[in-house]
PDB file of C-alpha atoms in Angstrom:
ATOM      1  CA  MET A   1      96.166 106.945 116.178  1.00 51.00           C
ATOM      2  CA  SER A   2      92.780 108.019 116.481  1.00 64.00           C
ATOM      3  CA  ASP A   3      93.381 110.659 113.863  1.00 73.00           C
ATOM      4  CA  SER A   4      94.076 107.395 111.842  1.00 74.00           C
ATOM      5  CA  ILE A   5      90.730 105.316 113.025  1.00 77.00           C
ATOM      6  CA  SER A   6      88.399 108.792 112.510  1.00 87.00           C
ATOM      7  CA  LEU A   7      89.960 108.929 109.029  1.00 91.00           C
ATOM      8  CA  LYS A   8      89.622 105.398 107.800  1.00 92.00           C
ATOM      9  CA  ALA A   9      85.946 105.420 109.037  1.00 92.00           C
ATOM     10  CA  GLU A  10      85.293 108.475 106.559  1.00 94.00           C
ATOM     11  CA  LEU A  11      86.442 106.897 103.642  1.00 95.00           C
ATOM     12  CA  ARG A  12      85.656 103.370 104.465  1.00 95.00           C
ATOM     13  CA  ALA A  13      81.390 105.243 104.586  1.00 94.00           C
ATOM     14  CA  LYS A  14      82.667 106.932 101.170  1.00 95.00           C
ATOM     15  CA  ALA A  15      83.786 103.467  99.808  1.00 94.00           C
ATOM     16  CA  LEU A  16      81.185 101.526 100.920  1.00 95.00           C
ATOM     17  CA  ALA A  17      78.146 104.366  99.591  1.00 96.00           C
ATOM     18  CA  ARG A  18      80.281 104.636  96.058  1.00 96.00           C
ATOM     19  CA  ARG A  19      79.982 100.439  96.240  1.00 96.00           C
ATOM     20  CA  ASP A  20      76.110 100.881  97.002  1.00 97.00           C
ATOM     21  CA  ALA A  21      75.137 102.515  94.497  1.00 97.00           C
ATOM     22  CA  LEU A  22      76.182 100.437  91.674  1.00 97.00           C
ATOM     23  CA  PRO A  23      73.900  98.778  90.395  1.00 97.00           C
ATOM     24  CA  ALA A  24      73.071  94.784  91.202  1.00 96.00           C
ATOM     25  CA  ASP A  25      73.156  94.120  87.745  1.00 97.00           C
ATOM     26  CA  MET A  26      77.311  95.494  87.797  1.00 97.00           C
ATOM     27  CA  ARG A  27      77.749  93.766  90.852  1.00 97.00           C
ATOM     28  CA  ALA A  28      76.683  90.915  89.387  1.00 97.00           C
ATOM     29  CA  ASP A  29      78.904  91.737  85.601  1.00 98.00           C
ATOM     30  CA  ALA A  30      82.221  92.521  87.666  1.00 98.00           C
ATOM     31  CA  ALA A  31      81.980  89.046  89.531  1.00 98.00           C
ATOM     32  CA  GLU A  32      81.630  87.270  86.225  1.00 98.00           C
ATOM     33  CA  THR A  33      84.364  89.330  84.516  1.00 98.00           C
ATOM     34  CA  ILE A  34      86.659  88.917  87.082  1.00 98.00           C
ATOM     35  CA  ALA A  35      85.953  85.311  86.786  1.00 98.00           C
ATOM     36  CA  ALA A  36      86.419  84.780  83.790  1.00 98.00           C
ATOM     37  CA  ARG A  37      89.675  86.599  83.194  1.00 97.00           C
ATOM     38  CA  ALA A  38      93.186  84.754  84.212  1.00 97.00           C
ATOM     39  CA  PHE A  39      94.036  83.888  87.176  1.00 98.00           C
ATOM     40  CA  PRO A  40      97.054  85.980  88.355  1.00 97.00           C
ATOM     41  CA  LEU A  41      98.872  82.664  90.493  1.00 97.00           C
ATOM     42  CA  ASN A  42      99.011  79.733  89.333  1.00 95.00           C
ATOM     43  CA  ILE A  43      97.108  76.849  91.490  1.00 97.00           C
ATOM     44  CA  ALA A  44      97.848  73.536  92.248  1.00 95.00           C
ATOM     45  CA  GLU A  45      95.813  70.770  92.805  1.00 95.00           C
ATOM     46  CA  GLY A  46      95.621  70.997  96.275  1.00 94.00           C
ATOM     47  CA  THR A  47      96.005  74.333  97.222  1.00 98.00           C
ATOM     48  CA  ILE A  48      94.130  75.493 100.104  1.00 98.00           C
ATOM     49  CA  ILE A  49      91.709  78.781  99.075  1.00 98.00           C
ATOM     50  CA  ALA A  50      90.230  80.674 100.837  1.00 98.00           C
ATOM     51  CA  GLY A  51      87.269  83.095 100.330  1.00 98.00           C
ATOM     52  CA  TYR A  52      84.922  85.042 101.915  1.00 97.00           C
ATOM     53  CA  MET A  53      80.560  84.172 102.054  1.00 95.00           C
ATOM     54  CA  PRO A  54      79.490  88.248 100.155  1.00 94.00           C
ATOM     55  CA  MET A  55      77.233  89.974 102.469  1.00 91.00           C
ATOM     56  CA  LYS A  56      75.025  93.114 101.490  1.00 93.00           C
ATOM     57  CA  THR A  57      76.808  95.120  98.278  1.00 96.00           C
ATOM     58  CA  GLU A  58      80.236  92.651  98.560  1.00 95.00           C
ATOM     59  CA  ILE A  59      81.925  91.810  94.938  1.00 97.00           C
ATOM     60  CA  ASN A  60      80.958  87.832  95.236  1.00 98.00           C
ATOM     61  CA  PRO A  61      83.550  85.747  95.461  1.00 98.00           C
ATOM     62  CA  LEU A  62      81.594  82.636  94.326  1.00 98.00           C
ATOM     63  CA  PRO A  63      82.233  83.184  90.731  1.00 98.00           C
ATOM     64  CA  LEU A  64      85.989  83.354  90.683  1.00 98.00           C
ATOM     65  CA  MET A  65      85.967  80.545  94.160  1.00 98.00           C
ATOM     66  CA  ARG A  66      84.008  78.244  92.181  1.00 98.00           C
ATOM     67  CA  LYS A  67      86.218  78.264  88.765  1.00 98.00           C
ATOM     68  CA  LEU A  68      89.512  78.086  91.270  1.00 98.00           C
ATOM     69  CA  SER A  69      87.799  75.195  93.011  1.00 98.00           C
ATOM     70  CA  TYR A  70      87.325  73.460  89.094  1.00 96.00           C
ATOM     71  CA  ALA A  71      91.308  73.974  89.029  1.00 96.00           C
ATOM     72  CA  GLY A  72      91.979  72.295  91.480  1.00 97.00           C
ATOM     73  CA  GLY A  73      91.915  74.597  94.583  1.00 97.00           C
ATOM     74  CA  GLN A  74      91.077  73.005  97.958  1.00 98.00           C
ATOM     75  CA  LEU A  75      88.189  75.588  99.623  1.00 98.00           C
ATOM     76  CA  ALA A  76      87.906  76.973 102.526  1.00 98.00           C
ATOM     77  CA  LEU A  77      85.694  79.701 104.211  1.00 98.00           C
ATOM     78  CA  PRO A  78      86.430  81.812 107.807  1.00 96.00           C
ATOM     79  CA  ALA A  79      84.089  81.450 110.786  1.00 95.00           C
ATOM     80  CA  ILE A  80      84.780  84.123 114.098  1.00 91.00           C
ATOM     81  CA  ALA A  81      86.554  82.532 116.566  1.00 89.00           C
ATOM     82  CA  GLY A  82      86.671  86.342 118.845  1.00 86.00           C
ATOM     83  CA  ARG A  83      87.116  90.295 118.926  1.00 87.00           C
ATOM     84  CA  GLY A  84      90.607  90.244 118.605  1.00 89.00           C
ATOM     85  CA  GLN A  85      91.438  86.990 117.055  1.00 93.00           C
ATOM     86  CA  PRO A  86      92.990  86.120 113.301  1.00 95.00           C
ATOM     87  CA  LEU A  87      89.717  83.854 111.987  1.00 96.00           C
ATOM     88  CA  ILE A  88      90.202  80.346 111.765  1.00 96.00           C
ATOM     89  CA  MET A  89      89.192  79.396 108.635  1.00 98.00           C
ATOM     90  CA  ARG A  90      87.544  76.050 107.631  1.00 98.00           C
ATOM     91  CA  ALA A  91      87.563  73.754 104.441  1.00 98.00           C
ATOM     92  CA  TYR A  92      84.737  74.346 102.440  1.00 98.00           C
ATOM     93  CA  ALA A  93      83.175  72.667  99.162  1.00 97.00           C
ATOM     94  CA  PHE A  94      79.959  73.922  96.879  1.00 96.00           C
ATOM     95  CA  GLY A  95      77.417  72.231  98.272  1.00 95.00           C
ATOM     96  CA  ASP A  96      78.139  72.229 102.312  1.00 95.00           C
ATOM     97  CA  GLU A  97      75.578  73.512 104.893  1.00 93.00           C
ATOM     98  CA  LEU A  98      76.713  76.531 106.330  1.00 93.00           C
ATOM     99  CA  ALA A  99      75.693  77.414 109.736  1.00 91.00           C
ATOM    100  CA  ARG A 100      75.257  81.441 110.368  1.00 89.00           C
ATOM    101  CA  GLY A 101      78.077  83.599 111.954  1.00 82.00           C
ATOM    102  CA  GLN A 102      78.722  86.665 113.063  1.00 78.00           C
ATOM    103  CA  TRP A 103      76.505  89.759 111.312  1.00 75.00           C
ATOM    104  CA  GLY A 104      74.177  86.161 110.363  1.00 79.00           C
ATOM    105  CA  ILE A 105      77.282  85.474 107.848  1.00 83.00           C
ATOM    106  CA  ARG A 106      77.400  82.491 106.664  1.00 90.00           C
ATOM    107  CA  GLU A 107      80.097  80.050 107.539  1.00 91.00           C
ATOM    108  CA  PRO A 108      81.247  76.339 107.539  1.00 94.00           C
ATOM    109  CA  LYS A 109      79.887  74.045 110.972  1.00 93.00           C
ATOM    110  CA  PRO A 110      82.577  73.834 113.725  1.00 93.00           C
ATOM    111  CA  GLU A 111      83.440  70.118 112.327  1.00 95.00           C
ATOM    112  CA  ALA A 112      85.207  71.377 109.721  1.00 96.00           C
ATOM    113  CA  ALA A 113      88.437  70.424 109.021  1.00 97.00           C
ATOM    114  CA  GLN A 114      91.157  74.731 109.859  1.00 97.00           C
ATOM    115  CA  VAL A 115      93.367  74.705 107.296  1.00 98.00           C
ATOM    116  CA  GLU A 116      96.065  77.723 106.800  1.00 97.00           C
ATOM    117  CA  PRO A 117      94.618  78.641 103.199  1.00 98.00           C
ATOM    118  CA  ASP A 118      97.889  79.118 100.845  1.00 98.00           C
ATOM    119  CA  ILE A 119      95.991  81.894  98.778  1.00 98.00           C
ATOM    120  CA  LEU A 120      93.530  84.379 100.918  1.00 98.00           C
ATOM    121  CA  ILE A 121      90.313  86.372  99.058  1.00 98.00           C
ATOM    122  CA  VAL A 122      89.923  89.296 100.947  1.00 97.00           C
ATOM    123  CA  PRO A 123      86.876  91.477 101.241  1.00 96.00           C
ATOM    124  CA  LEU A 124      87.387  94.997 101.724  1.00 96.00           C
ATOM    125  CA  ALA A 125      85.862  98.637 101.699  1.00 96.00           C
ATOM    126  CA  ALA A 126      88.056 100.850  99.544  1.00 97.00           C
ATOM    127  CA  PHE A 127      91.991 100.131  98.487  1.00 98.00           C
ATOM    128  CA  ASP A 128      95.002 101.868  97.069  1.00 98.00           C
ATOM    129  CA  ARG A 129      97.768 101.563  95.231  1.00 97.00           C
ATOM    130  CA  THR A 130     100.441 100.695  97.189  1.00 97.00           C
ATOM    131  CA  GLY A 131      98.046  97.537  98.759  1.00 97.00           C
ATOM    132  CA  HIS A 132      97.031  98.542 101.603  1.00 97.00           C
ATOM    133  CA  ARG A 133      93.077  98.201 102.361  1.00 97.00           C
ATOM    134  CA  ILE A 134      90.372  99.879 104.327  1.00 96.00           C
ATOM    135  CA  GLY A 135      88.037  97.164 105.792  1.00 94.00           C
ATOM    136  CA  TYR A 136      84.730  97.093 108.245  1.00 89.00           C
ATOM    137  CA  GLY A 137      87.002  97.892 110.885  1.00 84.00           C
ATOM    138  CA  ALA A 138      86.993  95.420 113.476  1.00 86.00           C
ATOM    139  CA  GLY A 139      90.981  94.211 111.746  1.00 90.00           C
ATOM    140  CA  TYR A 140      89.545  90.290 111.646  1.00 94.00           C
ATOM    141  CA  TYR A 141      91.661  89.544 108.641  1.00 96.00           C
ATOM    142  CA  ASP A 142      95.069  92.269 109.143  1.00 96.00           C
ATOM    143  CA  LEU A 143      95.368  89.740 112.286  1.00 96.00           C
ATOM    144  CA  THR A 144      94.652  86.446 109.810  1.00 97.00           C
ATOM    145  CA  ILE A 145      96.920  87.931 107.468  1.00 97.00           C
ATOM    146  CA  HIS A 146      99.937  88.267 109.693  1.00 97.00           C
ATOM    147  CA  ALA A 147      99.595  84.832 111.607  1.00 97.00           C
ATOM    148  CA  LEU A 148      98.825  83.384 108.545  1.00 97.00           C
ATOM    149  CA  ARG A 149     102.295  85.190 107.219  1.00 97.00           C
ATOM    150  CA  ALA A 150     104.390  84.008 110.124  1.00 97.00           C
ATOM    151  CA  LYS A 151     103.255  80.619 109.389  1.00 96.00           C
ATOM    152  CA  LYS A 152     104.424  80.172 106.091  1.00 97.00           C
ATOM    153  CA  ASN A 153     104.023  81.985 102.675  1.00 96.00           C
ATOM    154  CA  ILE A 154     100.574  83.050 101.822  1.00 98.00           C
ATOM    155  CA  THR A 155      99.364  85.557  98.759  1.00 98.00           C
ATOM    156  CA  ALA A 156      96.121  88.001 100.198  1.00 98.00           C
ATOM    157  CA  ILE A 157      94.504  89.122  97.377  1.00 98.00           C
ATOM    158  CA  GLY A 158      91.896  91.480  97.766  1.00 98.00           C
ATOM    159  CA  LEU A 159      88.875  91.805  95.748  1.00 98.00           C
ATOM    160  CA  ALA A 160      86.635  94.921  94.724  1.00 97.00           C
ATOM    161  CA  PHE A 161      84.937  97.153  92.794  1.00 98.00           C
ATOM    162  CA  ALA A 162      87.044  99.498  90.695  1.00 97.00           C
ATOM    163  CA  ALA A 163      84.504 102.449  92.302  1.00 96.00           C
ATOM    164  CA  GLN A 164      86.673 101.148  95.758  1.00 97.00           C
ATOM    165  CA  GLU A 165      90.119 102.095  95.085  1.00 97.00           C
ATOM    166  CA  ILE A 166      90.725 105.224  97.041  1.00 97.00           C
ATOM    167  CA  LEU A 167      94.097 107.425  97.101  1.00 96.00           C
ATOM    168  CA  GLN A 168      95.926 106.258  99.821  1.00 96.00           C
ATOM    169  CA  VAL A 169      94.466 104.579 102.778  1.00 96.00           C
ATOM    170  CA  PRO A 170      96.039 105.644 106.557  1.00 94.00           C
ATOM    171  CA  ALA A 171      97.738 102.939 106.548  1.00 90.00           C
ATOM    172  CA  THR A 172      98.769 101.817 110.301  1.00 89.00           C
ATOM    173  CA  THR A 173     102.132  99.136 111.481  1.00 89.00           C
ATOM    174  CA  ARG A 174      99.064  97.023 112.287  1.00 89.00           C
ATOM    175  CA  ASP A 175      98.247  97.453 108.252  1.00 93.00           C
ATOM    176  CA  GLU A 176      98.468  94.165 105.899  1.00 97.00           C
ATOM    177  CA  ALA A 177      99.282  95.144 102.557  1.00 97.00           C
ATOM    178  CA  LEU A 178      97.330  92.839  99.958  1.00 98.00           C
ATOM    179  CA  ASP A 179      99.757  91.271  96.912  1.00 98.00           C
ATOM    180  CA  PHE A 180      97.024  91.898  94.680  1.00 98.00           C
ATOM    181  CA  VAL A 181      93.563  93.150  94.112  1.00 98.00           C
ATOM    182  CA  LEU A 182      91.252  91.921  91.568  1.00 98.00           C
ATOM    183  CA  THR A 183      88.233  94.065  90.383  1.00 98.00           C
ATOM    184  CA  GLU A 184      86.567  94.628  87.128  1.00 98.00           C
ATOM    185  CA  ARG A 185      89.308  96.589  85.731  1.00 97.00           C
ATOM    186  CA  GLU A 186      92.517  95.012  86.388  1.00 98.00           C
ATOM    187  CA  VAL A 187      94.529  92.787  88.546  1.00 98.00           C
ATOM    188  CA  ILE A 188      96.640  94.833  90.452  1.00 98.00           C
ATOM    189  CA  ASP A 189      99.943  93.617  91.224  1.00 98.00           C
ATOM    190  CA  PHE A 190     101.657  94.746  94.407  1.00 97.00           C
ATOM    191  CA  ARG A 191     104.285  92.718  95.169  1.00 94.00           C
ATOM    192  CA  GLY A 192     106.676  94.801  93.455  1.00 86.00           C
ATOM    193  CA  LEU A 193     106.175  97.685  95.913  1.00 76.00           C
TER     194      LEU A 193
END
């Protein structure tokens, strides 16, 4: 297990270095390209879609979230409940005032309604062609995907730059696979694997 953790840390650092090296205009173009492309799922009126607020050089999900909102989706954003616990998803609409959460990440205020998303847009450090991802090491999204899948059918979609792809994620039994990864180059569908 510790070998897997140290290998993940090494792979994470390399993938984040590649992501950080991408020019800002290229990162912005990638986010717009993903939003402009046909979304791989139909969005029925009222579909709950949880995104995230980007930090550092993460690919910006906001153009895609705006498009999905216009298509009838109801948006949500995560809030950290505590270490070792799934994220709380709270309702969000563009224009809502946000609070500063852990690590300064913007999140809905505690009075925002708690929701259970149908689609979860997931940030990541690295991904492979089997649908596995490397996050930032705290396991929040794996816990969240697992908890949501125990309650209902959800679709977990990683959002990344193509440069974040690696040959193989050293996945463990605690890692939850994604259903899709969207990059500026392609839509990768893992559902048939």
